[in-house]
Amino acid sequence: MLCRKCKEKAVINLRQYNLPLCKEHFIERYISVVEDTIRRFKMFSRNDKVLVAVSGGKDSLALWYVLKKLGYKVTGLYINLGIENEKGEEGYSNMSERCCKNLAEKIDSELIVENVYQKYGSPAPLLDRNRAPCSVCGITKRHIMNEVAKKYGFDVVATGHNLDDEVATLLSNVLRWDEEYLKRQYPVLPAEDGFSKKVKPLVFLTEKENLAFCIFEGIEFYHEECPFSKDATSIFMKNIWAQIEEKMPGSKIRFFREFLEFRKKFLSQEERKDLGKCSICGQPTTAGDMCAFHRIISKIKVQHN
Ligand SMILES: [Zn+2]
Ligand SMILES: [Zn+2]
């Protein structure tokens, strides 16, 4: 197989585009996809302060690295969720944190670390044992991202969601025809009073492309999946997508692109109304006078008393 651009030996074949590439042209293409996405969706400019939420995995670290390389003003945010496995100190959260610290040093970028266990006395997934662990983690991460962005005056929060994440979520949302979730599934969410602007510059790149980028650029990342995520719906959906893509290459990117067109035509984009304010942190909420995160935290306080 030869590189489509230079006819040297190809090291990767992007089957969805029937596009074999050498290392140099793969990296060149990867970077230009990220830049095009940032521009097309008006995500941020070189003057904006960008907070990159990093997990220690390949996607978010690739994002942090490429944004720095492109000359954006980036700072990493690592949320240590206090998740350990049988390896104790060498468990999931601490190992992930180490990968983030290593990259911060490598690219000479600032890293903010927030520690859930130290602050709330429990690993994030177990803050509320009546909810699915991934849901509690999601609420916790969103809350801390907003809090940190506001505290330090960041213009935008960037996350490493990739095409595989987006089509997995999209399929779940379509299976329920969940109009509210479908409306909000977009590469950019504008700032709404109290919520910071959120962007996903990697939505047109697959896990495989992010993995290859990390390997080619020598970015060390943590390989293990979160021990709590084994039963997650997202993993089930990703397995289904792998089968669809195997049989019909290009289905993922087509499904996502066509969805964006569909969304533009058929889903109205009016602002969300009736957002209340959390009485504890001031972040917006759709339910009563406490945000989802503080409803969880207040229950823990009651249990302790
Ligand atoms: Zn080439
Ligand atoms: Zn709150």
Short mmCIF file of C-alpha atoms and ligand atoms in Angstrom, two decimals:
data_model
loop_
_atom_site.label_atom_id
_atom_site.label_comp_id
_atom_site.label_asym_id
_atom_site.label_seq_id
_atom_site.Cartn_x
_atom_site.Cartn_y
_atom_site.Cartn_z
CA MET A 1 0.00 0.00 0.00
CA LEU A 2 1.35 3.41 -0.99
CA CYS A 3 0.64 6.85 0.46
CA ARG A 4 -1.99 8.63 -1.64
CA LYS A 5 -0.01 11.88 -1.46
CA CYS A 6 3.65 10.95 -1.97
CA LYS A 7 3.64 7.29 -3.11
CA GLU A 8 5.99 6.31 -0.29
CA LYS A 9 5.07 3.25 1.79
CA ALA A 10 1.80 3.85 3.70
CA VAL A 11 1.75 3.14 7.45
CA ILE A 12 -1.99 3.54 7.97
CA ASN A 13 -5.11 3.06 5.86
CA LEU A 14 -8.12 5.20 6.70
CA ARG A 15 -10.64 2.72 5.38
CA GLN A 16 -13.57 5.10 5.79
CA TYR A 17 -12.05 7.33 3.07
CA ASN A 18 -10.13 4.59 1.31
CA LEU A 19 -7.04 6.67 2.08
CA PRO A 20 -3.63 5.07 2.71
CA LEU A 21 -1.07 7.55 4.14
CA CYS A 22 2.56 7.64 5.22
CA LYS A 23 3.39 8.90 8.72
CA GLU A 24 4.19 12.45 7.57
CA HIS A 25 1.02 12.87 5.53
CA PHE A 26 -1.14 11.25 8.20
CA ILE A 27 0.09 13.81 10.77
CA GLU A 28 -0.37 16.65 8.31
CA ARG A 29 -3.95 15.57 7.60
CA TYR A 30 -4.76 15.03 11.29
CA ILE A 31 -3.65 18.55 12.21
CA SER A 32 -5.56 20.13 9.35
CA VAL A 33 -8.78 18.27 10.30
CA VAL A 34 -8.50 19.73 13.82
CA GLU A 35 -7.87 23.25 12.49
CA ASP A 36 -10.74 23.05 10.00
CA THR A 37 -13.11 21.89 12.75
CA ILE A 38 -12.08 24.75 15.07
CA ARG A 39 -12.60 27.29 12.28
CA ARG A 40 -15.78 25.85 10.80
CA PHE A 41 -17.57 25.79 14.17
CA LYS A 42 -15.95 29.04 15.41
CA MET A 43 -14.69 27.25 18.51
CA PHE A 44 -11.98 29.70 19.64
CA SER A 45 -9.26 31.98 18.36
CA ARG A 46 -5.59 32.30 19.23
CA ASN A 47 -6.45 35.04 21.76
CA ASP A 48 -8.82 32.85 23.76
CA LYS A 49 -7.79 31.09 26.95
CA VAL A 50 -8.61 27.42 26.36
CA LEU A 51 -9.01 24.92 29.19
CA VAL A 52 -8.41 21.40 27.87
CA ALA A 53 -10.03 18.70 30.00
CA VAL A 54 -7.55 15.81 29.99
CA SER A 55 -8.14 12.29 31.27
CA GLY A 56 -4.71 10.79 30.61
CA GLY A 57 -6.14 8.78 27.69
CA LYS A 58 -5.12 9.08 24.05
CA ASP A 59 -7.90 11.37 22.81
CA SER A 60 -7.63 14.25 25.27
CA LEU A 61 -3.82 14.13 25.36
CA ALA A 62 -3.68 14.21 21.54
CA LEU A 63 -6.00 17.24 21.66
CA TRP A 64 -3.90 19.11 24.21
CA TYR A 65 -0.73 18.38 22.24
CA VAL A 66 -2.12 19.42 18.86
CA LEU A 67 -3.68 22.65 20.19
CA LYS A 68 -0.39 23.64 21.77
CA LYS A 69 1.41 22.81 18.53
CA LEU A 70 -1.04 25.00 16.60
CA GLY A 71 -0.19 27.94 18.88
CA TYR A 72 -3.38 28.18 20.96
CA LYS A 73 -3.29 29.36 24.58
CA VAL A 74 -3.98 26.09 26.36
CA THR A 75 -3.98 24.88 29.95
CA GLY A 76 -4.72 21.28 30.91
CA LEU A 77 -7.26 20.33 33.58
CA TYR A 78 -6.95 16.89 35.14
CA ILE A 79 -9.75 15.82 37.46
CA ASN A 80 -8.47 13.05 39.71
CA LEU A 81 -11.63 11.03 40.36
CA GLY A 82 -10.01 8.93 43.09
CA ILE A 83 -10.53 5.70 41.14
CA GLU A 84 -8.14 2.95 42.16
CA ASN A 85 -8.04 -0.69 41.28
CA GLU A 86 -6.26 -3.62 42.85
CA LYS A 87 -2.97 -1.88 42.08
CA GLY A 88 -3.57 0.72 44.84
CA GLU A 89 -1.33 3.74 44.43
CA GLU A 90 -0.66 2.64 40.88
CA GLY A 91 -4.38 2.62 40.14
CA TYR A 92 -6.40 4.17 37.37
CA SER A 93 -6.59 7.80 38.52
CA ASN A 94 -3.01 8.20 39.70
CA MET A 95 -1.53 6.54 36.61
CA SER A 96 -3.67 8.77 34.39
CA GLU A 97 -2.54 11.83 36.34
CA ARG A 98 1.08 10.88 35.79
CA CYS A 99 0.57 10.70 32.00
CA CYS A 100 -0.95 14.21 32.09
CA LYS A 101 1.97 15.56 34.12
CA ASN A 102 4.48 14.00 31.74
CA LEU A 103 2.84 15.61 28.73
CA ALA A 104 2.58 19.00 30.50
CA GLU A 105 6.34 18.86 30.89
CA LYS A 106 6.97 17.63 27.35
CA ILE A 107 4.98 20.43 25.71
CA ASP A 108 5.71 23.03 28.40
CA SER A 109 2.07 23.71 29.25
CA GLU A 110 0.37 24.45 32.56
CA LEU A 111 -1.72 21.71 34.21
CA ILE A 112 -4.40 22.26 36.85
CA VAL A 113 -5.20 19.20 39.00
CA GLU A 114 -8.43 18.87 40.98
CA ASN A 115 -8.75 15.95 43.39
CA VAL A 116 -12.28 14.65 44.07
CA TYR A 117 -11.28 12.16 46.79
CA GLN A 118 -9.37 14.78 48.77
CA LYS A 119 -12.21 17.28 48.50
CA TYR A 120 -15.29 15.07 48.97
CA GLY A 121 -13.93 12.00 50.73
CA SER A 122 -15.06 9.45 48.14
CA PRO A 123 -14.12 8.27 44.65
CA ALA A 124 -16.38 10.12 42.19
CA PRO A 125 -18.34 7.05 40.91
CA LEU A 126 -19.33 6.18 44.51
CA LEU A 127 -20.52 9.64 45.58
CA ASP A 128 -24.04 8.34 44.89
CA ARG A 129 -24.42 4.57 44.98
CA ASN A 130 -27.98 4.72 43.65
CA ARG A 131 -26.83 6.02 40.27
CA ALA A 132 -24.81 4.39 37.51
CA PRO A 133 -21.11 5.15 38.20
CA CYS A 134 -20.53 6.76 34.77
CA SER A 135 -23.45 9.10 35.31
CA VAL A 136 -22.13 10.31 38.70
CA CYS A 137 -18.67 10.78 37.19
CA GLY A 138 -20.13 12.74 34.28
CA ILE A 139 -22.02 15.09 36.60
CA THR A 140 -18.93 15.54 38.79
CA LYS A 141 -16.62 16.24 35.84
CA ARG A 142 -19.00 18.74 34.24
CA HIS A 143 -19.39 20.54 37.53
CA ILE A 144 -15.66 20.83 38.19
CA MET A 145 -14.92 21.92 34.58
CA ASN A 146 -17.43 24.78 34.91
CA GLU A 147 -16.12 25.70 38.34
CA VAL A 148 -12.46 25.83 37.22
CA ALA A 149 -13.24 27.67 33.97
CA LYS A 150 -15.13 30.33 35.88
CA LYS A 151 -12.59 30.62 38.69
CA TYR A 152 -9.61 31.21 36.37
CA GLY A 153 -11.43 33.09 33.61
CA PHE A 154 -11.12 30.61 30.74
CA ASP A 155 -13.07 31.49 27.57
CA VAL A 156 -13.79 27.93 26.56
CA VAL A 157 -13.50 24.33 27.73
CA ALA A 158 -12.28 21.80 25.12
CA THR A 159 -12.84 18.06 25.52
CA GLY A 160 -11.39 15.11 23.60
CA HIS A 161 -14.68 13.55 22.42
CA ASN A 162 -14.00 11.71 19.17
CA LEU A 163 -16.18 10.44 16.33
CA ASP A 164 -16.64 7.05 18.04
CA ASP A 165 -17.94 8.79 21.19
CA GLU A 166 -20.28 10.98 19.16
CA VAL A 167 -21.86 8.20 17.09
CA ALA A 168 -22.24 6.00 20.20
CA THR A 169 -24.11 8.81 21.99
CA LEU A 170 -26.05 9.64 18.85
CA LEU A 171 -27.24 6.07 18.43
CA SER A 172 -28.42 5.97 22.07
CA ASN A 173 -30.24 9.27 21.61
CA VAL A 174 -31.85 8.13 18.37
CA LEU A 175 -32.98 4.85 19.93
CA ARG A 176 -34.95 6.94 22.43
CA TRP A 177 -35.72 9.75 19.91
CA ASP A 178 -34.62 12.05 22.69
CA GLU A 179 -35.20 15.47 21.15
CA GLU A 180 -33.60 17.51 23.94
CA TYR A 181 -30.39 15.46 23.86
CA LEU A 182 -30.29 15.47 20.06
CA LYS A 183 -30.58 19.26 20.01
CA ARG A 184 -27.69 19.58 22.42
CA GLN A 185 -25.43 17.12 20.59
CA TYR A 186 -23.18 19.46 18.64
CA PRO A 187 -19.43 20.21 18.39
CA VAL A 188 -20.00 23.58 20.12
CA LEU A 189 -22.20 24.49 23.06
CA PRO A 190 -22.31 28.25 23.56
CA ALA A 191 -21.82 29.78 26.99
CA GLU A 192 -25.12 30.11 28.82
CA ASP A 193 -25.31 32.12 31.97
CA GLY A 194 -23.06 30.27 34.38
CA PHE A 195 -22.07 27.44 32.01
CA SER A 196 -18.88 27.98 30.06
CA LYS A 197 -18.64 27.47 26.30
CA LYS A 198 -17.77 23.84 25.46
CA VAL A 199 -16.14 22.57 22.30
CA LYS A 200 -15.09 19.21 20.84
CA PRO A 201 -12.38 19.76 18.19
CA LEU A 202 -11.83 16.00 17.59
CA VAL A 203 -15.38 15.02 16.57
CA PHE A 204 -14.36 14.17 13.00
CA LEU A 205 -11.45 11.95 14.08
CA THR A 206 -11.81 8.35 15.21
CA GLU A 207 -10.23 6.61 18.20
CA LYS A 208 -7.95 4.84 15.76
CA GLU A 209 -6.72 8.13 14.29
CA ASN A 210 -6.08 9.60 17.77
CA LEU A 211 -4.22 6.45 18.76
CA ALA A 212 -2.04 6.60 15.65
CA PHE A 213 -1.35 10.30 16.23
CA CYS A 214 -0.20 9.61 19.82
CA ILE A 215 2.07 6.79 18.67
CA PHE A 216 3.61 8.79 15.80
CA GLU A 217 4.18 11.87 17.99
CA GLY A 218 5.49 9.91 21.00
CA ILE A 219 2.67 10.94 23.35
CA GLU A 220 2.53 8.61 26.37
CA PHE A 221 -1.02 7.88 27.51
CA TYR A 222 -2.77 5.57 29.96
CA HIS A 223 -4.19 2.51 28.16
CA GLU A 224 -6.50 0.99 30.76
CA GLU A 225 -10.24 1.54 30.70
CA CYS A 226 -11.84 2.84 33.89
CA PRO A 227 -12.63 -0.19 36.11
CA PHE A 228 -16.16 1.20 36.66
CA SER A 229 -16.98 1.51 32.96
CA LYS A 230 -17.20 -2.22 32.12
CA ASP A 231 -20.99 -2.25 31.86
CA ALA A 232 -21.32 1.19 30.35
CA THR A 233 -23.86 1.62 27.56
CA SER A 234 -21.29 3.59 25.56
CA ILE A 235 -19.03 0.53 25.31
CA PHE A 236 -21.95 -1.61 24.14
CA MET A 237 -22.81 0.99 21.49
CA LYS A 238 -19.18 1.18 20.34
CA ASN A 239 -19.14 -2.59 19.80
CA ILE A 240 -22.25 -2.33 17.66
CA TRP A 241 -20.66 0.48 15.65
CA ALA A 242 -17.50 -1.58 15.12
CA GLN A 243 -19.66 -4.24 13.44
CA ILE A 244 -21.49 -1.71 11.26
CA GLU A 245 -18.23 0.00 10.23
CA GLU A 246 -16.57 -3.33 9.44
CA LYS A 247 -19.38 -4.23 7.06
CA MET A 248 -19.90 -0.72 5.67
CA PRO A 249 -16.75 1.43 6.00
CA GLY A 250 -17.51 5.14 6.27
CA SER A 251 -20.84 4.63 8.09
CA LYS A 252 -19.74 6.46 11.24
CA ILE A 253 -18.55 9.64 9.56
CA ARG A 254 -21.56 9.65 7.21
CA PHE A 255 -24.04 9.12 10.07
CA PHE A 256 -22.52 12.00 12.03
CA ARG A 257 -22.23 14.44 9.12
CA GLU A 258 -25.78 13.73 7.98
CA PHE A 259 -27.00 14.17 11.54
CA LEU A 260 -25.45 17.66 11.68
CA GLU A 261 -27.33 18.57 8.48
CA PHE A 262 -30.55 17.05 9.79
CA ARG A 263 -30.19 18.88 13.08
CA LYS A 264 -29.76 22.20 11.27
CA LYS A 265 -32.91 21.64 9.20
CA PHE A 266 -35.27 19.97 11.60
CA LEU A 267 -34.38 20.65 15.21
CA SER A 268 -35.16 24.12 16.49
CA GLN A 269 -32.36 25.76 18.42
CA GLU A 270 -34.15 28.04 20.82
CA GLU A 271 -32.34 28.84 24.06
CA ARG A 272 -33.10 26.70 27.04
CA LYS A 273 -35.53 28.50 29.29
CA ASP A 274 -36.33 28.37 32.96
CA LEU A 275 -32.84 27.61 34.17
CA GLY A 276 -32.64 28.07 37.91
CA LYS A 277 -29.48 28.74 39.90
CA CYS A 278 -27.91 26.29 42.34
CA SER A 279 -28.14 27.80 45.81
CA ILE A 280 -24.73 26.37 46.71
CA CYS A 281 -22.47 26.98 43.69
CA GLY A 282 -24.53 29.32 41.51
CA GLN A 283 -24.28 27.08 38.41
CA PRO A 284 -27.45 26.85 36.31
CA THR A 285 -29.80 23.93 36.85
CA THR A 286 -33.02 22.65 35.31
CA ALA A 287 -34.26 21.11 38.54
CA GLY A 288 -35.18 23.16 41.60
CA ASP A 289 -32.65 25.20 43.53
CA MET A 290 -29.73 22.75 43.54
CA CYS A 291 -27.58 21.50 40.65
CA ALA A 292 -27.28 17.76 39.99
CA PHE A 293 -23.83 17.69 41.57
CA HIS A 294 -24.90 19.37 44.81
CA ARG A 295 -27.96 17.18 45.10
CA ILE A 296 -25.50 14.26 45.25
CA ILE A 297 -23.14 16.03 47.68
CA SER A 298 -25.93 17.14 50.02
CA LYS A 299 -27.12 13.53 50.36
CA ILE A 300 -23.65 12.45 51.50
CA LYS A 301 -23.64 15.19 54.16
CA VAL A 302 -26.99 13.95 55.49
CA GLN A 303 -25.71 10.34 55.64
CA HIS A 304 -22.67 11.47 57.66
CA ASN A 305 -24.67 13.46 60.22
ZN ZN B 1 3.04 10.50 2.08
ZN ZN B 2 -24.23 23.35 42.72
#
